[in-house]
Amino acid sequence: MEADTDIAIVGGGPVGAALALALRDSEFHLTVLEARATQSAGSDPRPIALSHGSRLLLERLGAWADVGTNAAATPINHIHVSQRGSFGRVAISAAEADVPHLGYVFDYNDLFLKLAGAAQRAACDYRDGARVTALTRDGNVSRLDYTRDGAAAVLTARLVVVADGGDIAGLAPPKILDYAQHALTARVHTTLPHKNVAYERFTPDGPLALLPFCARGEQGDRGNQGNEMALVWTLTPARAEALKDADEKTFLDALRVAFGARLGDFTAVTQRACYPLTLRYSTSTDAPGVITIGNAAQTLHPVAGQGFNLGLRDAWELAQILRRLTPQALTNPETMHETTAALRGFVSGRRIDRGATIAATHGLVRLFSNDFFPASVARGAGMTALGCIAPLKNILARRMIFGARG
Ligand SMILES: Cc1cc2nc3c(=O)[nH]c(=O)nc-3n(C[C@H](O)[C@H](O)[C@H](O)COP(=O)(O)OP(=O)(O)OC[C@H]3O[C@@H](n4cnc5c(N)ncnc54)[C@H](O)[C@@H]3O)c2cc1C
């Protein structure tokens, strides 16, 4: 059976768009189906911290010039990790890690729009406002039912890459662990400048991150003297919802108690939003002719800011594997085994990076989300040791920046 397209990417979010960019100039005809309209996608205020390793990948995709300079990308030069009510801290700097910046803070919408725009310009068929409603197998091709502008439509594809953030039902059932926590995000203003330092503070409720954020970005005239920060605060669902709707004074008072006075005082809060947090990952190989990447393959707690960084590496590695195949090889019964082996190779090749990032992120949440006295002393001792042993700290920093390799 002939297919309409060689590769259909379901979800043109940051990871799906990155895959489309990584496959531009390949032999494949690509079609991206993205549920949101790219003209009016501005309703997700979450901040995204991109590592230096992700910047290098975006440079290779030819997208950094657009994303890093036109969007608001605030560099992180230092990371300061501490825990409330106990001793021990770790400080990591870009100079120690031998990189120009440890990472960059973006607004999710900015990142989405810039990458989607780049994918649209990269001569791929990027259909926005197209929501996939069903994915089925029809002979040796896959069939996607979707709606666009209120009308039902169908697309058939030799290969489907699912990058929808985990929305489509009917794929291999993922493992799901509900953290019973929400991430409360907001922009806050401080009396002291952030000086491009990102703070991660572990509290009994859960981790609290304050990331340097300049609306005008790296090229902005405030540089490291900016006083705006992006907050990602993990709390019980009830407390997160209450603080999201609380008056400004109540919110800022609670933040002062949780974070302390390292940034002077908190003077204003805007753009509050809540995100329920789960750990979700697939334990089996995907269905024939279907492969999942990004949040569709694994959704992590945002504690270490690794979800998109990991998804971007998924997109990059999958593109390298696909580039070794031809469109015909995706469906030709005589060569199908090569395709199947290549896709299995992708899944097993990603196991170490995915597994290590999931384990590290989950471990951090479990280790630090309690106030049990011996545990807090052990954590303090561990952080002090980590702070003092340079090689250990460097291993941690490089793993956060570049991911785990086999
Ligand atoms: C509060 C918070 C803070 C975070 N901070 C960081 C951070 O600092 N660093 C980091 O690396 N990660 C961070 N993450 C994780 C990061 O947001 C995700 O890992 C990343 O967005 C995954 O990208 P994605 O493209 O796989 O999925 P998504 O961003 O979810 O995009 C999926 C896309 O698919 C589309 N879609 C969905 N369903 C359909 C459908 N049926 N048909 C067609 N299209 C569909 C959606 O419209 C969307 O555009 C954070 C997450 C949260 C919640």
Tab-separated table of C-alpha atoms and ligand atoms in Angstrom:
chain	number	residue	atom	x	y	z
A	1	MET	CA	0.000	0.000	0.000
A	2	GLU	CA	1.317	3.472	-0.915
A	3	ALA	CA	1.617	5.997	1.904
A	4	ASP	CA	0.921	9.750	1.769
A	5	THR	CA	4.182	10.529	3.515
A	6	ASP	CA	7.359	8.688	4.529
A	7	ILE	CA	7.512	9.881	8.131
A	8	ALA	CA	4.614	11.426	10.059
A	9	ILE	CA	5.592	13.207	13.267
A	10	VAL	CA	2.664	13.446	15.672
A	11	GLY	CA	3.232	16.565	17.776
A	12	GLY	CA	5.247	19.494	16.475
A	13	GLY	CA	6.275	20.650	19.958
A	14	PRO	CA	9.926	21.295	20.796
A	15	VAL	CA	10.999	17.656	20.333
A	16	GLY	CA	8.893	16.889	17.230
A	17	ALA	CA	10.048	20.104	15.573
A	18	ALA	CA	13.675	19.297	16.443
A	19	LEU	CA	13.319	15.900	14.739
A	20	ALA	CA	11.883	17.551	11.631
A	21	LEU	CA	14.882	19.891	11.576
A	22	ALA	CA	17.315	17.028	12.095
A	23	LEU	CA	15.831	15.247	9.058
A	24	ARG	CA	15.730	18.222	6.724
A	25	ASP	CA	17.685	17.615	3.529
A	26	SER	CA	17.185	13.858	4.012
A	27	GLU	CA	15.512	11.621	1.447
A	28	PHE	CA	12.344	11.413	3.529
A	29	HIS	CA	9.126	13.264	2.904
A	30	LEU	CA	8.087	14.538	6.347
A	31	THR	CA	4.680	15.589	7.631
A	32	VAL	CA	4.194	17.075	11.093
A	33	LEU	CA	0.709	17.099	12.645
A	34	GLU	CA	0.573	19.621	15.495
A	35	ALA	CA	-2.586	20.187	17.526
A	36	ARG	CA	-1.869	23.816	18.423
A	37	ALA	CA	-2.174	26.750	16.071
A	38	THR	CA	1.298	28.278	15.779
A	39	GLN	CA	-0.203	31.768	15.535
A	40	SER	CA	-1.793	31.639	18.973
A	41	ALA	CA	0.127	29.075	20.991
A	42	GLY	CA	0.974	31.414	23.874
A	43	SER	CA	-0.661	29.901	26.926
A	44	ASP	CA	2.103	27.812	28.561
A	45	PRO	CA	4.291	29.970	30.826
A	46	ARG	CA	6.611	27.205	32.093
A	47	PRO	CA	10.319	28.088	32.008
A	48	ILE	CA	12.655	25.648	30.278
A	49	ALA	CA	16.350	25.460	31.164
A	50	LEU	CA	18.379	24.182	28.247
A	51	SER	CA	21.839	22.737	28.906
A	52	HIS	CA	24.966	23.750	27.002
A	53	GLY	CA	24.831	20.301	25.357
A	54	SER	CA	21.361	21.123	24.002
A	55	ARG	CA	22.668	24.407	22.636
A	56	LEU	CA	25.325	22.449	20.709
A	57	LEU	CA	22.603	20.187	19.265
A	58	LEU	CA	20.450	23.174	18.299
A	59	GLU	CA	23.491	24.703	16.587
A	60	ARG	CA	23.897	21.497	14.579
A	61	LEU	CA	20.207	21.695	13.661
A	62	GLY	CA	20.790	25.249	12.433
A	63	ALA	CA	18.199	26.494	14.936
A	64	TRP	CA	20.313	28.176	17.612
A	65	ALA	CA	20.700	31.486	15.793
A	66	ASP	CA	16.930	31.808	15.786
A	67	VAL	CA	16.157	30.266	19.159
A	68	GLY	CA	19.113	31.540	21.194
A	69	THR	CA	19.217	35.133	20.047
A	70	ASN	CA	15.703	36.015	18.922
A	71	ALA	CA	13.983	34.302	21.827
A	72	ALA	CA	14.644	35.345	25.413
A	73	ALA	CA	17.509	33.045	26.377
A	74	THR	CA	19.048	33.992	29.705
A	75	PRO	CA	22.425	32.338	30.360
A	76	ILE	CA	23.065	30.365	33.561
A	77	ASN	CA	26.669	30.760	34.701
A	78	HIS	CA	26.405	29.271	38.190
A	79	ILE	CA	24.128	26.740	39.876
A	80	HIS	CA	23.687	26.888	43.639
A	81	VAL	CA	22.101	23.870	45.360
A	82	SER	CA	21.065	23.921	49.022
A	83	GLN	CA	18.474	22.491	51.414
A	84	ARG	CA	16.213	24.409	53.740
A	85	GLY	CA	16.870	24.053	57.457
A	86	SER	CA	20.085	22.066	57.115
A	87	PHE	CA	23.746	22.443	56.237
A	88	GLY	CA	25.498	21.453	53.007
A	89	ARG	CA	25.520	23.120	49.616
A	90	VAL	CA	26.941	22.580	46.161
A	91	ALA	CA	27.993	25.327	43.778
A	92	ILE	CA	28.751	24.550	40.134
A	93	SER	CA	30.144	27.147	37.741
A	94	ALA	CA	30.492	27.269	33.968
A	95	ALA	CA	34.227	27.904	34.333
A	96	GLU	CA	34.684	24.752	36.449
A	97	ALA	CA	32.671	22.706	33.944
A	98	ASP	CA	34.738	24.245	31.112
A	99	VAL	CA	31.737	25.495	29.115
A	100	PRO	CA	30.803	29.100	28.190
A	101	HIS	CA	27.472	28.853	30.050
A	102	LEU	CA	25.968	25.951	31.998
A	103	GLY	CA	22.639	26.522	30.266
A	104	TYR	CA	19.991	28.995	29.139
A	105	VAL	CA	16.507	29.754	30.427
A	106	PHE	CA	13.663	30.058	27.923
A	107	ASP	CA	9.991	30.658	27.990
A	108	TYR	CA	8.365	27.422	26.726
A	109	ASN	CA	6.123	29.287	24.265
A	110	ASP	CA	9.055	31.162	22.813
A	111	LEU	CA	10.952	27.927	22.333
A	112	PHE	CA	7.912	26.191	20.825
A	113	LEU	CA	7.203	29.014	18.378
A	114	LYS	CA	10.838	29.412	17.297
A	115	LEU	CA	11.373	25.689	16.697
A	116	ALA	CA	7.984	25.229	15.008
A	117	GLY	CA	8.742	28.241	12.777
A	118	ALA	CA	12.164	26.827	11.882
A	119	ALA	CA	10.584	23.433	11.030
A	120	GLN	CA	7.939	25.143	8.879
A	121	ARG	CA	10.656	26.979	6.954
A	122	ALA	CA	12.714	23.789	6.564
A	123	ALA	CA	10.524	22.647	3.688
A	124	CYS	CA	8.699	20.069	5.728
A	125	ASP	CA	4.917	19.799	5.615
A	126	TYR	CA	4.102	21.169	9.103
A	127	ARG	CA	0.336	21.218	9.604
A	128	ASP	CA	-0.655	23.187	12.690
A	129	GLY	CA	-4.115	23.011	14.253
A	130	ALA	CA	-4.125	19.289	13.321
A	131	ARG	CA	-5.085	17.046	16.260
A	132	VAL	CA	-4.550	13.312	15.827
A	133	THR	CA	-7.446	11.295	17.198
A	134	ALA	CA	-6.457	7.721	16.294
A	135	LEU	CA	-3.401	5.760	15.222
A	136	THR	CA	-3.972	2.375	13.562
A	137	ARG	CA	-1.991	-0.020	11.392
A	138	ASP	CA	-3.236	-0.676	7.853
A	139	GLY	CA	-1.106	-3.342	6.155
A	140	ASN	CA	2.492	-2.159	6.228
A	141	VAL	CA	1.626	1.528	6.692
A	142	SER	CA	0.177	3.441	9.633
A	143	ARG	CA	-3.027	5.437	9.448
A	144	LEU	CA	-3.544	8.640	11.388
A	145	ASP	CA	-7.018	10.095	11.786
A	146	TYR	CA	-6.963	13.762	12.660
A	147	THR	CA	-9.121	16.851	12.728
A	148	ARG	CA	-8.162	20.223	11.268
A	149	ASP	CA	-10.347	23.312	11.007
A	150	GLY	CA	-13.273	21.232	12.260
A	151	ALA	CA	-12.939	18.691	9.419
A	152	ALA	CA	-11.893	15.042	9.718
A	153	ALA	CA	-8.852	13.964	7.687
A	154	VAL	CA	-6.573	10.941	7.260
A	155	LEU	CA	-2.835	10.672	6.689
A	156	THR	CA	-1.018	7.419	5.960
A	157	ALA	CA	2.688	7.072	6.687
A	158	ARG	CA	5.452	4.528	6.325
A	159	LEU	CA	6.708	5.395	9.811
A	160	VAL	CA	5.037	7.336	12.633
A	161	VAL	CA	7.123	9.125	15.232
A	162	VAL	CA	5.006	10.038	18.238
A	163	ALA	CA	6.233	13.242	19.912
A	164	ASP	CA	2.920	14.405	21.351
A	165	GLY	CA	4.021	14.680	24.972
A	166	GLY	CA	2.173	11.458	25.858
A	167	ASP	CA	-1.350	12.279	24.729
A	168	ILE	CA	-2.258	9.464	22.338
A	169	ALA	CA	-3.940	6.502	23.988
A	170	GLY	CA	-3.456	3.009	22.613
A	171	LEU	CA	0.333	2.865	22.460
A	172	ALA	CA	2.302	0.524	24.723
A	173	PRO	CA	0.963	1.229	28.232
A	174	PRO	CA	3.486	3.331	30.102
A	175	LYS	CA	4.538	2.967	33.700
A	176	ILE	CA	2.971	5.813	35.600
A	177	LEU	CA	3.910	7.082	39.034
A	178	ASP	CA	1.914	9.989	40.394
A	179	TYR	CA	4.194	12.130	42.589
A	180	ALA	CA	1.135	13.698	44.247
A	181	GLN	CA	2.913	17.006	43.693
A	182	HIS	CA	2.278	20.011	41.476
A	183	ALA	CA	4.860	22.353	40.008
A	184	LEU	CA	3.812	25.939	40.652
A	185	THR	CA	5.537	28.203	38.142
A	186	ALA	CA	5.690	32.003	38.133
A	187	ARG	CA	7.906	34.968	37.340
A	188	VAL	CA	9.106	36.814	40.442
A	189	HIS	CA	10.976	40.079	40.970
A	190	THR	CA	13.789	40.414	43.505
A	191	THR	CA	15.566	43.380	45.027
A	192	LEU	CA	19.022	41.898	44.294
A	193	PRO	CA	20.146	41.035	40.729
A	194	HIS	CA	20.298	37.355	39.776
A	195	LYS	CA	23.843	37.604	38.348
A	196	ASN	CA	23.032	34.613	36.133
A	197	VAL	CA	22.887	32.226	39.095
A	198	ALA	CA	20.257	29.445	39.133
A	199	TYR	CA	19.164	28.286	42.589
A	200	GLU	CA	17.864	24.820	43.443
A	201	ARG	CA	16.633	24.640	47.028
A	202	PHE	CA	15.310	21.441	48.539
A	203	THR	CA	12.479	21.948	51.000
A	204	PRO	CA	10.363	19.379	52.898
A	205	ASP	CA	7.497	19.990	50.403
A	206	GLY	CA	9.771	19.410	47.429
A	207	PRO	CA	12.398	21.246	45.385
A	208	LEU	CA	12.176	24.932	44.570
A	209	ALA	CA	14.112	26.336	41.604
A	210	LEU	CA	14.716	29.999	40.838
A	211	LEU	CA	16.165	30.552	37.379
A	212	PRO	CA	17.591	33.817	36.023
A	213	PHE	CA	15.166	35.156	33.481
A	214	CYS	CA	15.473	38.291	31.358
A	215	ALA	CA	12.525	38.898	29.102
A	216	ARG	CA	14.902	40.538	26.641
A	217	GLY	CA	17.387	37.670	26.837
A	218	GLU	CA	21.108	37.405	26.296
A	219	GLN	CA	21.136	40.488	24.120
A	220	GLY	CA	19.049	42.421	26.647
A	221	ASP	CA	20.424	45.569	28.162
A	222	ARG	CA	20.066	44.377	31.766
A	223	GLY	CA	22.592	41.520	31.403
A	224	ASN	CA	23.298	39.831	34.699
A	225	GLN	CA	21.797	42.762	36.594
A	226	GLY	CA	18.285	41.529	35.789
A	227	ASN	CA	15.905	41.233	38.720
A	228	GLU	CA	13.398	38.838	37.194
A	229	MET	CA	13.502	35.132	37.945
A	230	ALA	CA	11.463	32.152	36.814
A	231	LEU	CA	10.168	30.053	39.685
A	232	VAL	CA	9.454	26.305	39.586
A	233	TRP	CA	8.179	25.302	43.050
A	234	THR	CA	7.121	21.750	43.841
A	235	LEU	CA	4.328	21.511	46.399
A	236	THR	CA	1.422	19.325	47.395
A	237	PRO	CA	-1.424	19.826	44.890
A	238	ALA	CA	-3.611	21.602	47.471
A	239	ARG	CA	-0.887	24.051	48.532
A	240	ALA	CA	0.164	24.723	44.942
A	241	GLU	CA	-3.412	25.527	43.897
A	242	ALA	CA	-3.942	27.701	46.986
A	243	LEU	CA	-0.756	29.693	46.332
A	244	LYS	CA	-1.575	30.021	42.637
A	245	ASP	CA	-4.801	31.818	43.574
A	246	ALA	CA	-3.501	33.604	46.707
A	247	ASP	CA	-3.113	37.391	46.856
A	248	GLU	CA	0.384	38.666	46.056
A	249	LYS	CA	1.404	39.325	49.679
A	250	THR	CA	0.445	35.821	50.848
A	251	PHE	CA	2.339	34.314	47.914
A	252	LEU	CA	5.496	36.378	48.447
A	253	ASP	CA	5.476	35.734	52.217
A	254	ALA	CA	5.350	31.978	51.606
A	255	LEU	CA	8.181	32.234	49.073
A	256	ARG	CA	10.346	34.219	51.519
A	257	VAL	CA	9.933	31.460	54.106
A	258	ALA	CA	10.778	28.719	51.603
A	259	PHE	CA	13.722	30.396	49.871
A	260	GLY	CA	15.242	32.828	52.386
A	261	ALA	CA	16.954	36.149	51.728
A	262	ARG	CA	19.763	35.217	49.313
A	263	LEU	CA	18.195	37.403	46.610
A	264	GLY	CA	17.139	40.196	48.952
A	265	ASP	CA	13.377	40.519	49.014
A	266	PHE	CA	10.684	39.303	46.609
A	267	THR	CA	8.662	42.294	45.392
A	268	ALA	CA	6.228	41.053	42.723
A	269	VAL	CA	4.842	37.883	41.136
A	270	THR	CA	3.224	37.352	37.726
A	271	GLN	CA	2.202	34.500	35.376
A	272	ARG	CA	1.354	31.839	37.957
A	273	ALA	CA	0.484	28.336	36.638
A	274	CYS	CA	0.253	24.788	38.017
A	275	TYR	CA	1.387	21.477	36.471
A	276	PRO	CA	0.535	18.058	37.984
A	277	LEU	CA	3.709	15.940	38.173
A	278	THR	CA	4.053	12.299	37.188
A	279	LEU	CA	6.857	10.005	36.154
A	280	ARG	CA	5.761	8.173	33.002
A	281	TYR	CA	7.810	5.959	30.783
A	282	SER	CA	7.344	3.126	28.369
A	283	THR	CA	8.853	-0.219	29.278
A	284	SER	CA	8.362	-2.024	25.974
A	285	THR	CA	9.489	-1.405	22.427
A	286	ASP	CA	6.995	0.569	20.374
A	287	ALA	CA	4.412	-1.005	18.018
A	288	PRO	CA	5.464	-1.901	14.420
A	289	GLY	CA	6.044	1.218	12.366
A	290	VAL	CA	5.749	3.476	15.417
A	291	ILE	CA	8.428	5.020	17.597
A	292	THR	CA	8.052	7.425	20.532
A	293	ILE	CA	10.409	10.223	21.564
A	294	GLY	CA	10.522	13.114	24.034
A	295	ASN	CA	7.820	13.330	26.678
A	296	ALA	CA	5.796	10.721	24.790
A	297	ALA	CA	8.542	8.220	25.653
A	298	GLN	CA	9.339	9.556	29.135
A	299	THR	CA	7.875	12.335	31.220
A	300	LEU	CA	10.059	13.368	34.146
A	301	HIS	CA	9.757	15.465	37.277
A	302	PRO	CA	11.154	18.927	36.435
A	303	VAL	CA	13.488	18.911	39.480
A	304	ALA	CA	16.702	18.844	37.459
A	305	GLY	CA	15.327	20.466	34.291
A	306	GLN	CA	16.172	17.452	32.133
A	307	GLY	CA	12.966	16.557	30.219
A	308	PHE	CA	13.476	18.611	27.083
A	309	ASN	CA	17.249	18.126	27.116
A	310	LEU	CA	16.688	14.362	27.089
A	311	GLY	CA	13.959	14.611	24.422
A	312	LEU	CA	16.244	16.645	22.188
A	313	ARG	CA	18.881	13.921	22.408
A	314	ASP	CA	16.145	11.387	21.472
A	315	ALA	CA	15.337	13.434	18.359
A	316	TRP	CA	18.984	13.820	17.378
A	317	GLU	CA	19.857	10.126	17.832
A	318	LEU	CA	16.731	8.940	15.995
A	319	ALA	CA	17.533	11.201	13.046
A	320	GLN	CA	21.074	9.758	12.826
A	321	ILE	CA	19.612	6.229	12.625
A	322	LEU	CA	16.888	7.137	10.119
A	323	ARG	CA	19.384	8.888	7.866
A	324	ARG	CA	21.030	5.492	7.275
A	325	LEU	CA	17.741	4.116	5.844
A	326	THR	CA	15.830	4.879	2.662
A	327	PRO	CA	12.100	5.679	2.420
A	328	GLN	CA	11.503	2.369	0.616
A	329	ALA	CA	13.273	0.424	3.372
A	330	LEU	CA	10.631	1.601	5.834
A	331	THR	CA	7.880	-0.474	4.204
A	332	ASN	CA	9.465	-2.882	1.702
A	333	PRO	CA	8.761	-6.399	3.079
A	334	GLU	CA	12.197	-7.570	1.896
A	335	THR	CA	14.052	-4.906	3.836
A	336	MET	CA	11.626	-4.408	6.711
A	337	HIS	CA	13.813	-6.484	9.014
A	338	GLU	CA	16.629	-3.933	8.590
A	339	THR	CA	14.286	-1.123	9.542
A	340	THR	CA	12.959	-3.043	12.524
A	341	ALA	CA	16.515	-3.811	13.644
A	342	ALA	CA	17.519	-0.156	13.208
A	343	LEU	CA	14.565	1.062	15.279
A	344	ARG	CA	15.273	-1.535	17.963
A	345	GLY	CA	18.866	-0.313	17.906
A	346	PHE	CA	17.587	3.205	18.548
A	347	VAL	CA	15.555	2.073	21.565
A	348	SER	CA	18.398	0.039	23.060
A	349	GLY	CA	20.921	2.783	22.260
A	350	ARG	CA	18.844	5.297	24.203
A	351	ARG	CA	18.429	3.007	27.223
A	352	ILE	CA	21.457	4.246	29.191
A	353	ASP	CA	20.784	7.960	28.759
A	354	ARG	CA	17.051	7.591	29.374
A	355	GLY	CA	17.460	5.180	32.311
A	356	ALA	CA	20.183	7.239	34.004
A	357	THR	CA	18.256	10.501	33.642
A	358	ILE	CA	15.002	8.961	34.903
A	359	ALA	CA	16.807	7.332	37.853
A	360	ALA	CA	18.725	10.495	38.783
A	361	THR	CA	15.652	12.709	38.583
A	362	HIS	CA	13.409	10.300	40.486
A	363	GLY	CA	16.122	9.671	43.092
A	364	LEU	CA	16.514	13.408	43.740
A	365	VAL	CA	12.774	13.812	44.305
A	366	ARG	CA	12.625	10.882	46.720
A	367	LEU	CA	15.811	11.758	48.593
A	368	PHE	CA	15.011	15.397	49.152
A	369	SER	CA	11.228	15.480	49.591
A	370	ASN	CA	11.176	14.768	53.321
A	371	ASP	CA	12.258	16.382	56.567
A	372	PHE	CA	13.323	13.255	58.436
A	373	PHE	CA	16.263	14.273	60.705
A	374	PRO	CA	18.873	11.556	59.885
A	375	ALA	CA	18.054	11.897	56.186
A	376	SER	CA	18.605	15.653	56.225
A	377	VAL	CA	21.981	15.205	57.975
A	378	ALA	CA	23.017	12.552	55.433
A	379	ARG	CA	21.957	14.843	52.577
A	380	GLY	CA	23.915	17.729	54.094
A	381	ALA	CA	27.010	15.562	54.459
A	382	GLY	CA	26.601	14.279	50.892
A	383	MET	CA	26.265	17.778	49.485
A	384	THR	CA	29.267	19.031	51.473
A	385	ALA	CA	31.341	16.107	50.181
A	386	LEU	CA	30.163	16.695	46.625
A	387	GLY	CA	31.002	20.383	46.941
A	388	CYS	CA	34.529	19.581	48.146
A	389	ILE	CA	35.451	16.798	45.709
A	390	ALA	CA	36.054	18.508	42.395
A	391	PRO	CA	36.154	15.376	40.143
A	392	LEU	CA	32.802	14.142	41.532
A	393	LYS	CA	31.232	17.540	41.001
A	394	ASN	CA	32.582	17.689	37.453
A	395	ILE	CA	31.101	14.281	36.634
A	396	LEU	CA	27.717	15.478	37.917
A	397	ALA	CA	27.949	18.756	35.980
A	398	ARG	CA	28.957	17.080	32.708
A	399	ARG	CA	26.191	14.524	33.040
A	400	MET	CA	23.618	17.292	33.512
A	401	ILE	CA	25.038	19.152	30.516
A	402	PHE	CA	25.626	16.331	28.047
A	403	GLY	CA	23.554	13.380	29.345
A	404	ALA	CA	24.738	9.843	30.139
A	405	ARG	CA	26.623	7.966	27.464
A	406	GLY	CA	27.219	4.260	27.118
B	1	LIG	C1	6.946	23.017	35.215
B	1	LIG	C2	7.865	22.339	34.240
B	1	LIG	C3	9.163	22.807	34.098
B	1	LIG	C4	10.034	22.168	33.205
B	1	LIG	N1	11.322	22.607	33.112
B	1	LIG	C5	12.178	22.001	32.264
B	1	LIG	C6	13.532	22.442	32.146
B	1	LIG	O1	13.952	23.386	32.826
B	1	LIG	N2	14.340	21.799	31.276
B	1	LIG	C7	13.923	20.747	30.531
B	1	LIG	O2	14.729	20.188	29.760
B	1	LIG	N3	12.650	20.295	30.623
B	1	LIG	C8	11.777	20.895	31.461
B	1	LIG	N4	10.483	20.454	31.546
B	1	LIG	C9	10.057	19.339	30.681
B	1	LIG	C10	9.732	19.841	29.284
B	1	LIG	O3	8.671	20.775	29.320
B	1	LIG	C11	9.334	18.685	28.390
B	1	LIG	O4	10.277	17.649	28.535
B	1	LIG	C12	9.255	19.098	26.938
B	1	LIG	O5	8.255	20.083	26.774
B	1	LIG	C13	8.954	17.876	26.073
B	1	LIG	O6	8.788	18.277	24.738
B	1	LIG	P1	7.887	17.385	23.767
B	1	LIG	O7	7.943	18.072	22.448
B	1	LIG	O8	8.279	15.964	23.878
B	1	LIG	O9	6.418	17.449	24.406
B	1	LIG	P2	5.467	18.705	24.566
B	1	LIG	O10	6.245	19.907	24.946
B	1	LIG	O11	4.380	18.257	25.467
B	1	LIG	O12	4.894	18.940	23.107
B	1	LIG	C14	3.997	18.003	22.544
B	1	LIG	C15	3.330	18.651	21.365
B	1	LIG	O13	2.426	17.703	20.795
B	1	LIG	C16	1.193	18.344	20.518
B	1	LIG	N5	0.128	17.335	20.617
B	1	LIG	C17	-0.375	16.751	21.713
B	1	LIG	N6	-1.333	15.862	21.413
B	1	LIG	C18	-1.434	15.901	20.066
B	1	LIG	C19	-2.270	15.214	19.145
B	1	LIG	N7	-3.158	14.312	19.549
B	1	LIG	N8	-2.137	15.499	17.825
B	1	LIG	C20	-1.228	16.412	17.385
B	1	LIG	N9	-0.420	17.084	18.226
B	1	LIG	C21	-0.512	16.834	19.551
B	1	LIG	C22	1.057	19.426	21.576
B	1	LIG	O14	0.211	20.476	21.136
B	1	LIG	C23	2.510	19.873	21.731
B	1	LIG	O15	2.856	20.938	20.878
B	1	LIG	C24	9.583	21.057	32.434
B	1	LIG	C25	8.276	20.600	32.585
B	1	LIG	C26	7.424	21.235	33.482
B	1	LIG	C27	6.020	20.709	33.639
